[in-house]
């Protein structure tokens, strides 16, 4: 769906619903119709929305003053989710749970842990991503996110009163769902969308989008009831999720909110701008 990828060192697969570069609108539309008719809507949707990425190479080095703990959480359908908890040596620590973008394998963020306001950071790969089992879907990813939240929130080395969530691109819909269903102290959304359906309908006929899509990640239905403080970071040159979709979600948010627009940033390079890290660290230290 939404190429995420959070880093210049991570390769992004920029194809699917929200890629206007890889193929013309006409041929993309024709492929969707043919695939939906002959391949089944679920198969077509998954091929457009999800690009599971495997972990490649060794883990980044552990930052000074932090401990990296491998995590393996088994969900109720027996699927094992795998990732890491990167935490300061002093406990209990406030926590940030990170939900990545599409095609993003999240282990690269181990090295970035000190930039997140002295919080522990939980990096769990979605099912089908990295070394996590199973296959991704909206229902599964949202249920997994709540299960991971509950598991980590009960740990003695985590300050349960200060658990924040952060979602990038695809992960913004997951973070909004968690914030609507659990008590979080703050929310960061990077390149967020109002709904998958709304973004896709900007490129294809809405009737076709509704026919193909069952995973819609409708954050607009949840934002008006969330009171947690919000920081949105968006790129002024984002051609994957046009900034109007981020702005719409921001305007619907009920709680206190901050907007950071990086005019020269696109979808995948926001982390290359110093303001990105400065704003996130300051927001999380409150």
Coordinates of N, CA, C and O in Angstrom, one line a residue, residues 101-284:
X101 N 6.1 1.5 8.6 CA 5.4 1.7 7.3 C 5.4 0.5 6.5 O 6.0 -0.6 6.9
X102 N 4.8 0.5 5.4 CA 4.8 -0.6 4.5 C 6.2 -0.9 3.9 O 6.9 0.0 3.6
X103 N 6.5 -2.2 3.8 CA 7.9 -2.6 3.4 C 9.0 -2.3 4.4 O 10.2 -2.4 4.1
X104 N 8.6 -1.8 5.6 CA 9.6 -1.4 6.6 C 9.9 -2.6 7.5 O 8.9 -3.0 8.2
X105 N 11.1 -3.0 7.6 CA 11.5 -4.0 8.7 C 12.2 -3.1 9.7 O 13.1 -2.3 9.5
X106 N 11.7 -3.2 11.0 CA 11.9 -2.1 11.9 C 13.2 -2.2 12.7 O 13.5 -1.3 13.5
X107 N 14.0 -3.2 12.5 CA 15.2 -3.3 13.4 C 16.2 -2.2 13.2 O 17.0 -1.9 14.1
X108 N 16.1 -1.4 12.1 CA 17.1 -0.3 11.9 C 16.9 0.8 13.0 O 17.9 1.5 13.3
X109 N 15.8 0.8 13.6 CA 15.5 1.8 14.6 C 16.2 1.6 16.0 O 16.2 2.4 16.8
X110 N 16.8 0.4 16.1 CA 17.5 0.1 17.3 C 18.6 1.1 17.6 O 18.8 1.7 18.7
X111 N 19.3 1.5 16.5 CA 20.4 2.5 16.6 C 19.8 3.9 16.9 O 20.6 4.7 17.4
X112 N 18.6 4.1 16.6 CA 18.0 5.5 16.8 C 17.3 5.7 18.1 O 16.8 6.7 18.4
X113 N 17.4 4.7 19.0 CA 16.6 4.7 20.3 C 16.9 6.0 21.1 O 16.0 6.6 21.7
X114 N 18.1 6.5 21.2 CA 18.4 7.6 22.0 C 17.7 8.9 21.5 O 17.6 9.9 22.2
X115 N 17.2 8.9 20.3 CA 16.5 10.1 19.7 C 15.1 10.2 20.1 O 14.4 11.2 19.8
X116 N 14.6 9.2 20.9 CA 13.1 9.2 21.2 C 12.9 9.6 22.7 O 12.1 9.0 23.4
X117 N 13.5 10.7 23.1 CA 13.1 11.3 24.3 C 13.4 10.5 25.6 O 12.6 10.5 26.5
X118 N 14.5 9.7 25.5 CA 14.9 8.9 26.7 C 13.8 7.8 27.1 O 13.7 7.4 28.2
X119 N 13.1 7.4 26.1 CA 12.1 6.3 26.3 C 12.6 5.0 25.9 O 13.5 4.9 25.0
X120 N 12.1 3.9 26.5 CA 12.3 2.6 25.8 C 11.4 2.6 24.5 O 10.4 3.3 24.5
X121 N 11.9 1.9 23.6 CA 11.1 1.8 22.3 C 10.9 0.3 21.9 O 11.9 -0.5 21.9
X122 N 9.7 0.0 21.7 CA 9.3 -1.4 21.3 C 9.2 -1.4 19.8 O 8.4 -0.6 19.2
X123 N 9.9 -2.3 19.2 CA 10.0 -2.4 17.7 C 9.5 -3.9 17.4 O 10.3 -4.8 17.4
X124 N 8.3 -4.0 17.0 CA 7.7 -5.3 16.7 C 7.4 -5.3 15.2 O 6.6 -4.4 14.7
X125 N 7.9 -6.3 14.5 CA 7.5 -6.4 13.1 C 6.1 -7.0 13.0 O 5.7 -7.9 13.7
X126 N 5.4 -6.4 12.0 CA 4.0 -6.9 11.7 C 4.1 -8.4 11.4 O 5.2 -8.9 10.9
X127 N 3.0 -9.1 11.5 CA 3.0 -10.5 11.0 C 3.3 -10.6 9.5 O 2.9 -9.8 8.7
X128 N 4.2 -11.5 9.2 CA 4.7 -11.6 7.8 C 5.9 -10.8 7.6 O 6.5 -10.9 6.5
X129 N 6.2 -9.9 8.4 CA 7.4 -9.0 8.3 C 8.5 -9.5 9.2 O 8.3 -10.0 10.3
X130 N 9.8 -9.2 8.8 CA 10.9 -9.6 9.6 C 10.8 -11.1 9.9 O 10.7 -11.9 9.0
X131 N 10.9 -11.5 11.1 CA 10.8 -12.9 11.6 C 9.5 -13.2 12.2 O 9.3 -14.3 12.8
X132 N 8.5 -12.3 12.1 CA 7.2 -12.6 12.6 C 6.4 -13.5 11.7 O 6.5 -13.4 10.4
X133 N 5.6 -14.5 12.3 CA 4.9 -15.4 11.5 C 3.6 -14.8 10.9 O 3.3 -13.7 11.2
X134 N 2.9 -15.6 10.2 CA 1.5 -15.2 9.8 C 1.5 -14.4 8.5 O 2.6 -14.1 7.9
X135 N 0.3 -13.9 8.2 CA 0.1 -13.0 7.0 C -0.6 -11.7 7.5 O -1.5 -11.8 8.3
X136 N -0.2 -10.6 6.9 CA -0.8 -9.3 7.4 C -2.2 -9.2 6.9 O -2.6 -9.6 5.8
X137 N -3.1 -8.5 7.7 CA -4.4 -8.1 7.3 C -4.8 -7.0 8.3 O -4.1 -6.9 9.4
X138 N -5.7 -6.2 8.0 CA -6.1 -5.1 9.0 C -6.6 -5.7 10.3 O -6.1 -5.3 11.4
X139 N -7.5 -6.7 10.2 CA -8.0 -7.3 11.5 C -6.8 -7.9 12.3 O -6.8 -7.7 13.5
X140 N -5.9 -8.6 11.7 CA -4.8 -9.2 12.4 C -3.8 -8.1 13.0 O -3.4 -8.2 14.1
X141 N -3.5 -7.1 12.2 CA -2.5 -6.1 12.7 C -3.1 -5.3 13.8 O -2.3 -5.0 14.8
X142 N -4.3 -5.0 13.8 CA -4.9 -4.2 14.8 C -5.0 -5.0 16.1 O -4.8 -4.5 17.2
X143 N -5.4 -6.3 16.0 CA -5.5 -7.2 17.2 C -4.1 -7.4 17.7 O -3.9 -7.4 19.0
X144 N -3.1 -7.6 16.9 CA -1.7 -7.8 17.3 C -1.3 -6.6 18.1 O -0.6 -6.7 19.1
X145 N -1.6 -5.4 17.6 CA -1.1 -4.2 18.2 C -1.6 -4.1 19.6 O -0.9 -3.7 20.6
X146 N -2.9 -4.4 19.8 CA -3.4 -4.3 21.2 C -2.8 -5.4 22.1 O -2.6 -5.1 23.3
X147 N -2.6 -6.6 21.6 CA -2.0 -7.6 22.4 C -0.5 -7.3 22.8 O -0.1 -7.5 23.9
X148 N 0.2 -6.7 21.9 CA 1.6 -6.2 22.2 C 1.5 -5.1 23.3 O 2.3 -5.1 24.2
X149 N 0.6 -4.2 23.1 CA 0.5 -3.1 24.1 C 0.2 -3.7 25.5 O 0.9 -3.3 26.4
X150 N -0.7 -4.6 25.5 CA -1.1 -5.1 26.8 C 0.0 -5.9 27.5 O 0.3 -5.8 28.7
X151 N 0.8 -6.6 26.6 CA 1.9 -7.4 27.2 C 3.0 -6.5 27.7 O 3.5 -6.7 28.8
X152 N 3.3 -5.4 27.0 CA 4.4 -4.6 27.4 C 4.0 -3.7 28.6 O 4.8 -3.3 29.5
X153 N 2.7 -3.3 28.6 CA 2.2 -2.3 29.6 C 2.2 -3.0 31.0 O 2.2 -2.3 32.0
X154 N 2.3 -4.3 31.0 CA 2.2 -5.0 32.3 C 3.6 -5.3 32.9 O 3.7 -5.9 33.9
X155 N 4.7 -4.9 32.2 CA 6.0 -5.2 32.7 C 6.4 -4.2 33.8 O 6.1 -3.0 33.8
X156 N 7.2 -4.7 34.8 CA 7.7 -4.0 35.9 C 8.7 -2.9 35.5 O 8.8 -1.9 36.2
X157 N 9.4 -3.1 34.4 CA 10.4 -2.1 34.0 C 9.9 -1.1 33.0 O 10.6 -0.3 32.5
X158 N 8.5 -1.0 32.9 CA 7.9 0.0 32.0 C 7.0 0.8 32.9 O 6.2 0.3 33.7
X159 N 7.0 2.1 32.7 CA 6.2 3.1 33.4 C 4.8 3.1 32.7 O 4.6 3.7 31.6
X160 N 3.8 2.4 33.2 CA 2.5 2.2 32.6 C 1.8 3.5 32.4 O 0.9 3.5 31.5
X161 N 2.1 4.5 33.1 CA 1.4 5.8 33.0 C 2.0 6.6 31.8 O 1.4 7.6 31.5
X162 N 3.1 6.2 31.2 CA 3.7 6.9 30.1 C 4.0 6.0 29.0 O 5.2 5.7 28.7
X163 N 3.0 5.5 28.3 CA 3.2 4.7 27.1 C 2.6 5.5 26.0 O 1.4 5.8 25.9
X164 N 3.5 5.8 25.0 CA 3.1 6.5 23.8 C 3.1 5.5 22.6 O 3.8 4.5 22.6
X165 N 2.5 5.9 21.5 CA 2.5 5.2 20.3 C 2.9 6.1 19.1 O 2.6 7.3 19.1
X166 N 3.5 5.5 18.2 CA 4.0 6.2 17.0 C 3.8 5.3 15.8 O 4.2 4.2 15.7
X167 N 3.1 5.9 14.8 CA 2.8 5.1 13.5 C 3.3 5.9 12.3 O 3.1 7.1 12.3
X168 N 4.0 5.3 11.4 CA 4.4 5.9 10.2 C 3.7 5.3 9.0 O 3.7 4.1 8.8
X169 N 3.1 6.2 8.2 CA 2.5 5.7 7.0 C 1.4 4.7 7.2 O 0.5 4.9 7.9
X170 N 1.6 3.4 6.7 CA 0.7 2.4 7.1 C 0.5 2.2 8.5 O -0.7 2.1 9.0
X171 N 1.5 2.4 9.3 CA 1.4 2.2 10.8 C 0.6 3.3 11.5 O 0.2 3.1 12.6
X172 N 0.3 4.4 10.8 CA -0.4 5.5 11.4 C -1.8 5.0 11.8 O -2.4 5.3 12.8
X173 N -2.4 4.2 10.9 CA -3.7 3.6 11.1 C -3.7 2.6 12.3 O -4.7 2.6 13.1
X174 N -2.6 1.9 12.5 CA -2.5 1.0 13.6 C -2.4 1.8 14.9 O -3.0 1.5 15.9
X175 N -1.6 2.8 14.9 CA -1.4 3.7 16.1 C -2.7 4.3 16.5 O -3.0 4.4 17.7
X176 N -3.4 4.8 15.6 CA -4.7 5.5 15.9 C -5.7 4.5 16.5 O -6.4 4.8 17.5
X177 N -5.7 3.3 16.0 CA -6.6 2.2 16.6 C -6.2 2.0 18.1 O -7.0 1.8 18.9
X178 N -4.9 1.8 18.3 CA -4.4 1.6 19.7 C -4.8 2.8 20.6 O -5.3 2.6 21.7
X179 N -4.6 4.0 20.1 CA -4.9 5.2 20.9 C -6.4 5.3 21.2 O -6.8 5.8 22.3
X180 N -7.2 4.8 20.3 CA -8.7 4.8 20.5 C -9.1 3.7 21.5 O -10.3 3.8 22.0
X181 N -8.3 2.7 21.7 CA -8.8 1.6 22.5 C -7.9 1.3 23.8 O -8.3 0.4 24.6
X182 N -6.9 2.1 24.0 CA -6.1 1.9 25.2 C -5.7 3.3 25.7 O -5.8 4.3 25.0
X183 N -5.2 3.4 26.9 CA -4.8 4.7 27.5 C -3.4 4.9 27.1 O -2.5 4.2 27.6
X184 N -3.1 5.9 26.3 CA -1.8 6.3 25.9 C -1.5 7.7 26.3 O -2.4 8.6 26.4
X185 N -0.3 8.1 26.6 CA 0.0 9.4 27.1 C 0.2 10.4 25.9 O 0.1 11.6 26.1
X186 N 0.6 9.9 24.7 CA 0.7 10.8 23.6 C 0.8 9.9 22.3 O 1.1 8.7 22.4
X187 N 0.6 10.6 21.1 CA 0.6 9.9 19.9 C 1.4 10.7 18.8 O 1.3 11.9 18.7
X188 N 2.3 10.0 18.1 CA 3.0 10.6 17.0 C 2.6 9.9 15.7 O 2.6 8.6 15.6
X189 N 2.2 10.7 14.7 CA 1.8 10.1 13.4 C 2.7 10.8 12.3 O 2.7 12.0 12.2
X190 N 3.4 10.0 11.6 CA 4.3 10.4 10.5 C 3.7 10.0 9.2 O 3.4 8.9 8.9
X191 N 3.5 11.0 8.3 CA 2.8 10.8 7.0 C 1.5 10.0 7.1 O 1.3 9.0 6.5
X192 N 0.6 10.5 8.0 CA -0.6 9.7 8.2 C -1.6 9.9 7.1 O -1.5 10.9 6.4
X193 N -2.6 9.1 7.1 CA -3.7 9.2 6.1 C -5.0 9.2 6.9 O -5.1 8.8 8.1
X194 N -6.0 9.8 6.3 CA -7.4 9.8 6.9 C -8.0 8.3 6.8 O -8.5 7.8 7.8
X195 N -7.9 7.7 5.6 CA -8.3 6.3 5.5 C -7.6 5.8 4.2 O -7.3 6.6 3.3
X196 N -7.3 4.5 4.2 CA -6.8 3.9 3.0 C -7.7 4.1 1.8 O -7.3 4.4 0.7
X197 N -9.0 4.0 2.0 CA -10.0 4.1 1.0 C -9.9 5.5 0.4 O -9.9 5.7 -0.9
X198 N -9.8 6.6 1.2 CA -9.7 7.9 0.7 C -8.5 8.2 -0.1 O -8.6 8.8 -1.2
X199 N -7.4 7.7 0.3 CA -6.1 7.8 -0.5 C -6.2 7.1 -1.8 O -5.9 7.6 -2.9
X200 N -6.7 5.9 -1.8 CA -6.9 5.1 -3.0 C -7.9 5.7 -4.0 O -7.7 5.7 -5.2
X201 N -8.9 6.3 -3.4 CA -10.0 6.9 -4.3 C -9.4 8.2 -5.0 O -10.0 8.6 -6.0
X202 N -8.3 8.7 -4.5 CA -7.7 9.8 -5.2 C -7.0 9.4 -6.5 O -6.6 10.2 -7.3
X203 N -6.8 8.0 -6.7 CA -6.1 7.5 -7.9 C -7.0 6.6 -8.7 O -6.7 6.5 -9.9
X204 N -8.0 6.0 -8.1 CA -8.9 5.1 -8.9 C -10.3 5.4 -8.6 O -10.6 6.0 -7.6
X205 N -11.2 4.9 -9.4 CA -12.7 5.2 -9.1 C -13.1 4.6 -7.8 O -12.7 3.5 -7.4
X206 N -13.8 5.4 -7.0 CA -14.2 4.9 -5.7 C -15.0 3.6 -5.7 O -14.8 2.8 -4.8
X207 N -15.8 3.4 -6.7 CA -16.6 2.1 -6.7 C -15.6 1.0 -6.8 O -15.8 -0.1 -6.2
X208 N -14.6 1.1 -7.6 CA -13.6 0.0 -7.8 C -12.8 -0.2 -6.5 O -12.6 -1.3 -6.1
X209 N -12.5 0.9 -5.9 CA -11.7 0.8 -4.6 C -12.5 0.1 -3.6 O -12.0 -0.8 -2.9
X210 N -13.8 0.4 -3.5 CA -14.7 -0.3 -2.5 C -14.9 -1.8 -2.8 O -15.0 -2.6 -1.9
X211 N -14.8 -2.1 -4.1 CA -14.9 -3.5 -4.5 C -13.7 -4.3 -4.1 O -13.8 -5.4 -3.6
X212 N -12.5 -3.7 -4.3 CA -11.3 -4.4 -4.0 C -10.9 -4.4 -2.6 O -10.4 -5.4 -2.0
X213 N -11.1 -3.2 -1.9 CA -10.6 -3.0 -0.6 C -11.5 -3.5 0.5 O -12.7 -3.1 0.6
X214 N -11.0 -4.4 1.4 CA -11.7 -4.6 2.6 C -10.9 -4.1 3.8 O -11.5 -3.9 4.9
X215 N -9.6 -3.9 3.7 CA -8.8 -3.3 4.7 C -8.7 -1.8 4.5 O -8.0 -1.4 3.6
X216 N -9.4 -1.1 5.3 CA -9.6 0.4 5.0 C -8.9 1.3 6.0 O -8.7 2.5 5.8
X217 N -8.6 0.8 7.2 CA -7.8 1.6 8.2 C -8.4 3.0 8.3 O -7.8 4.0 8.0
X218 N -9.7 3.1 8.7 CA -10.4 4.4 8.7 C -10.1 5.1 10.0 O -10.8 5.0 11.0
X219 N -9.1 5.9 10.0 CA -8.7 6.7 11.2 C -9.6 7.8 11.4 O -9.7 8.3 12.6
X220 N -10.3 8.3 10.4 CA -11.2 9.4 10.6 C -12.4 9.0 11.5 O -13.0 9.9 12.2
X221 N -12.8 7.8 11.6 CA -13.8 7.3 12.4 C -13.4 7.3 13.9 O -14.3 7.3 14.8
X222 N -12.1 7.3 14.2 CA -11.6 7.2 15.5 C -11.1 8.5 16.1 O -11.2 8.7 17.3
X223 N -10.5 9.3 15.2 CA -9.8 10.5 15.7 C -10.7 11.4 16.6 O -10.2 12.0 17.5
X224 N -11.9 11.6 16.2 CA -12.7 12.6 17.0 C -13.0 12.2 18.5 O -13.5 13.0 19.3
X225 N -12.6 10.9 18.8 CA -12.9 10.5 20.2 C -11.5 10.3 21.0 O -11.6 9.9 22.1
X226 N -10.4 10.7 20.4 CA -9.1 10.5 21.1 C -8.7 11.8 21.8 O -8.5 12.8 21.1
X227 N -8.4 11.7 23.1 CA -8.0 12.9 23.8 C -6.5 13.0 24.0 O -6.0 14.1 24.4
X228 N -5.7 12.0 23.7 CA -4.3 12.0 23.9 C -3.6 13.1 23.0 O -4.1 13.3 21.9
X229 N -2.6 13.8 23.5 CA -1.9 14.8 22.7 C -1.3 14.1 21.4 O -0.8 13.0 21.5
X230 N -1.3 14.9 20.3 CA -0.9 14.4 19.0 C 0.2 15.3 18.4 O 0.1 16.5 18.5
X231 N 1.2 14.6 17.8 CA 2.1 15.3 16.9 C 2.0 14.7 15.6 O 2.2 13.4 15.4
X232 N 1.8 15.5 14.5 CA 1.8 15.0 13.2 C 3.0 15.6 12.5 O 3.2 16.8 12.6
X233 N 3.8 14.7 11.8 CA 4.9 15.2 10.9 C 4.5 14.8 9.5 O 4.3 13.6 9.2
X234 N 4.5 15.7 8.6 CA 4.2 15.5 7.2 C 5.1 16.2 6.3 O 5.6 17.2 6.6
X235 N 5.3 15.6 5.1 CA 6.2 16.2 4.1 C 5.4 17.0 3.1 O 4.4 16.5 2.5
X236 N 5.9 18.1 2.8 CA 5.2 19.0 1.8 C 5.2 18.5 0.4 O 4.4 18.9 -0.4
X237 N 6.2 17.6 0.1 CA 6.3 17.0 -1.2 C 5.9 15.5 -1.3 O 6.4 14.8 -2.1
X238 N 5.1 15.1 -0.3 CA 4.7 13.7 -0.3 C 3.7 13.4 -1.4 O 2.6 13.9 -1.4
X239 N 4.2 12.6 -2.4 CA 3.3 12.2 -3.5 C 2.6 10.9 -3.3 O 1.8 10.4 -4.1
X240 N 3.0 10.2 -2.2 CA 2.4 8.9 -1.9 C 1.1 9.1 -1.1 O 0.0 8.6 -1.4
X241 N 1.2 9.8 0.0 CA 0.0 10.3 0.8 C 0.0 11.8 0.7 O 0.7 12.5 1.5
X242 N -0.8 12.3 -0.2 CA -0.9 13.8 -0.3 C -1.2 14.4 1.0 O -2.0 13.9 1.8
X243 N -0.6 15.5 1.3 CA -0.6 16.1 2.6 C -2.0 16.5 3.1 O -2.4 16.6 4.3
X244 N -3.0 16.7 2.1 CA -4.3 17.0 2.5 C -5.0 15.8 3.3 O -5.8 16.1 4.2
X245 N -4.5 14.6 3.1 CA -5.1 13.5 3.8 C -4.6 13.5 5.3 O -5.3 13.2 6.2
X246 N -3.3 13.9 5.5 CA -2.8 14.1 6.8 C -3.5 15.2 7.5 O -3.8 15.1 8.7
X247 N -3.7 16.3 6.8 CA -4.3 17.5 7.4 C -5.8 17.1 7.9 O -6.2 17.6 8.9
X248 N -6.5 16.4 7.1 CA -7.9 16.0 7.4 C -7.9 15.2 8.7 O -8.7 15.5 9.6
X249 N -7.0 14.3 8.9 CA -7.0 13.5 10.1 C -6.6 14.4 11.3 O -7.2 14.3 12.3
X250 N -5.7 15.3 11.1 CA -5.2 16.2 12.1 C -6.4 17.1 12.6 O -6.6 17.3 13.8
X251 N -7.2 17.6 11.7 CA -8.3 18.5 12.0 C -9.4 17.7 12.8 O -10.1 18.4 13.6
X252 N -9.5 16.4 12.6 CA -10.5 15.7 13.3 C -10.1 15.3 14.7 O -11.0 14.8 15.5
X253 N -8.9 15.4 15.0 CA -8.3 14.9 16.3 C -8.9 15.7 17.5 O -8.9 17.0 17.4
X254 N -9.4 15.1 18.5 CA -10.1 15.8 19.6 C -9.1 16.4 20.6 O -9.3 17.5 21.1
X255 N -8.0 15.7 20.8 CA -7.1 16.1 21.9 C -6.2 17.3 21.4 O -6.3 17.7 20.3
X256 N -5.3 17.8 22.3 CA -4.4 18.8 21.9 C -3.4 18.3 20.8 O -3.1 17.1 20.8
X257 N -3.0 19.1 19.9 CA -2.3 18.6 18.8 C -1.3 19.7 18.3 O -1.4 20.9 18.4
X258 N -0.2 19.1 17.6 CA 0.8 19.9 17.0 C 1.0 19.4 15.6 O 1.0 18.2 15.3
X259 N 1.3 20.3 14.7 CA 1.5 20.0 13.3 C 2.9 20.5 12.9 O 3.3 21.6 13.1
X260 N 3.7 19.6 12.3 CA 5.0 19.9 11.8 C 5.0 19.5 10.3 O 4.9 18.3 10.0
X261 N 5.1 20.5 9.5 CA 5.2 20.2 8.0 C 6.6 20.6 7.6 O 7.1 21.7 7.8
X262 N 7.3 19.6 6.9 CA 8.6 19.8 6.4 C 8.4 20.0 4.9 O 8.2 19.1 4.1
X263 N 8.5 21.3 4.4 CA 8.1 21.6 3.0 C 8.9 20.9 2.0 O 8.4 20.6 0.9
X264 N 10.2 20.6 2.2 CA 11.0 19.9 1.2 C 11.1 18.4 1.3 O 11.8 17.8 0.6
X265 N 10.3 17.8 2.3 CA 10.4 16.4 2.5 C 9.3 15.7 1.7 O 8.2 16.2 1.4
X266 N 9.7 14.5 1.2 CA 8.7 13.6 0.6 C 8.1 12.6 1.5 O 8.0 12.9 2.7
X267 N 7.8 11.4 1.0 CA 7.2 10.4 1.9 C 8.3 9.6 2.7 O 8.0 9.2 3.8
X268 N 9.4 9.4 2.1 CA 10.4 8.4 2.6 C 11.6 9.1 3.3 O 12.4 8.4 3.8
X269 N 11.7 10.4 3.2 CA 13.0 11.0 3.6 C 12.8 12.0 4.8 O 13.7 12.8 5.1
X270 N 11.7 11.9 5.5 CA 11.5 12.9 6.6 C 12.6 12.8 7.6 O 13.0 13.9 8.2
X271 N 13.1 11.6 7.9 CA 14.1 11.5 8.9 C 15.4 12.1 8.5 O 16.3 12.2 9.4
X272 N 15.6 12.5 7.3 CA 16.8 13.2 6.9 C 16.8 14.7 7.3 O 17.9 15.3 7.2
X273 N 15.7 15.2 7.8 CA 15.6 16.6 8.2 C 15.8 16.7 9.8 O 15.1 16.0 10.5
X274 N 16.7 17.5 10.3 CA 16.9 17.6 11.7 C 15.7 17.9 12.5 O 15.5 17.5 13.6
X275 N 14.7 18.7 11.9 CA 13.5 19.1 12.6 C 12.7 17.9 13.0 O 11.9 17.9 14.0
X276 N 12.8 16.9 12.2 CA 12.0 15.6 12.5 C 12.4 15.1 13.8 O 11.5 14.8 14.7
X277 N 13.6 14.9 14.1 CA 14.1 14.3 15.3 C 13.9 15.2 16.5 O 13.5 14.8 17.6
X278 N 14.2 16.5 16.3 CA 14.0 17.5 17.3 C 12.6 17.6 17.9 O 12.4 17.6 19.1
X279 N 11.7 17.6 16.9 CA 10.2 17.7 17.3 C 9.8 16.4 18.1 O 9.1 16.5 19.0
X280 N 10.2 15.3 17.6 CA 9.8 14.0 18.2 C 10.3 13.9 19.6 O 9.6 13.6 20.6
X281 N 11.6 14.2 19.8 CA 12.3 14.1 21.1 C 11.6 15.1 22.1 O 11.3 14.7 23.2
X282 N 11.4 16.3 21.7 CA 10.7 17.3 22.5 C 9.3 16.9 22.9 O 8.9 17.0 24.1
X283 N 8.6 16.4 22.0 CA 7.2 15.9 22.2 C 7.1 14.8 23.2 O 6.3 14.8 24.1
X284 N 8.1 13.9 23.2 CA 8.1 12.7 24.0 C 8.6 13.0 25.4 O 8.4 12.2 26.3

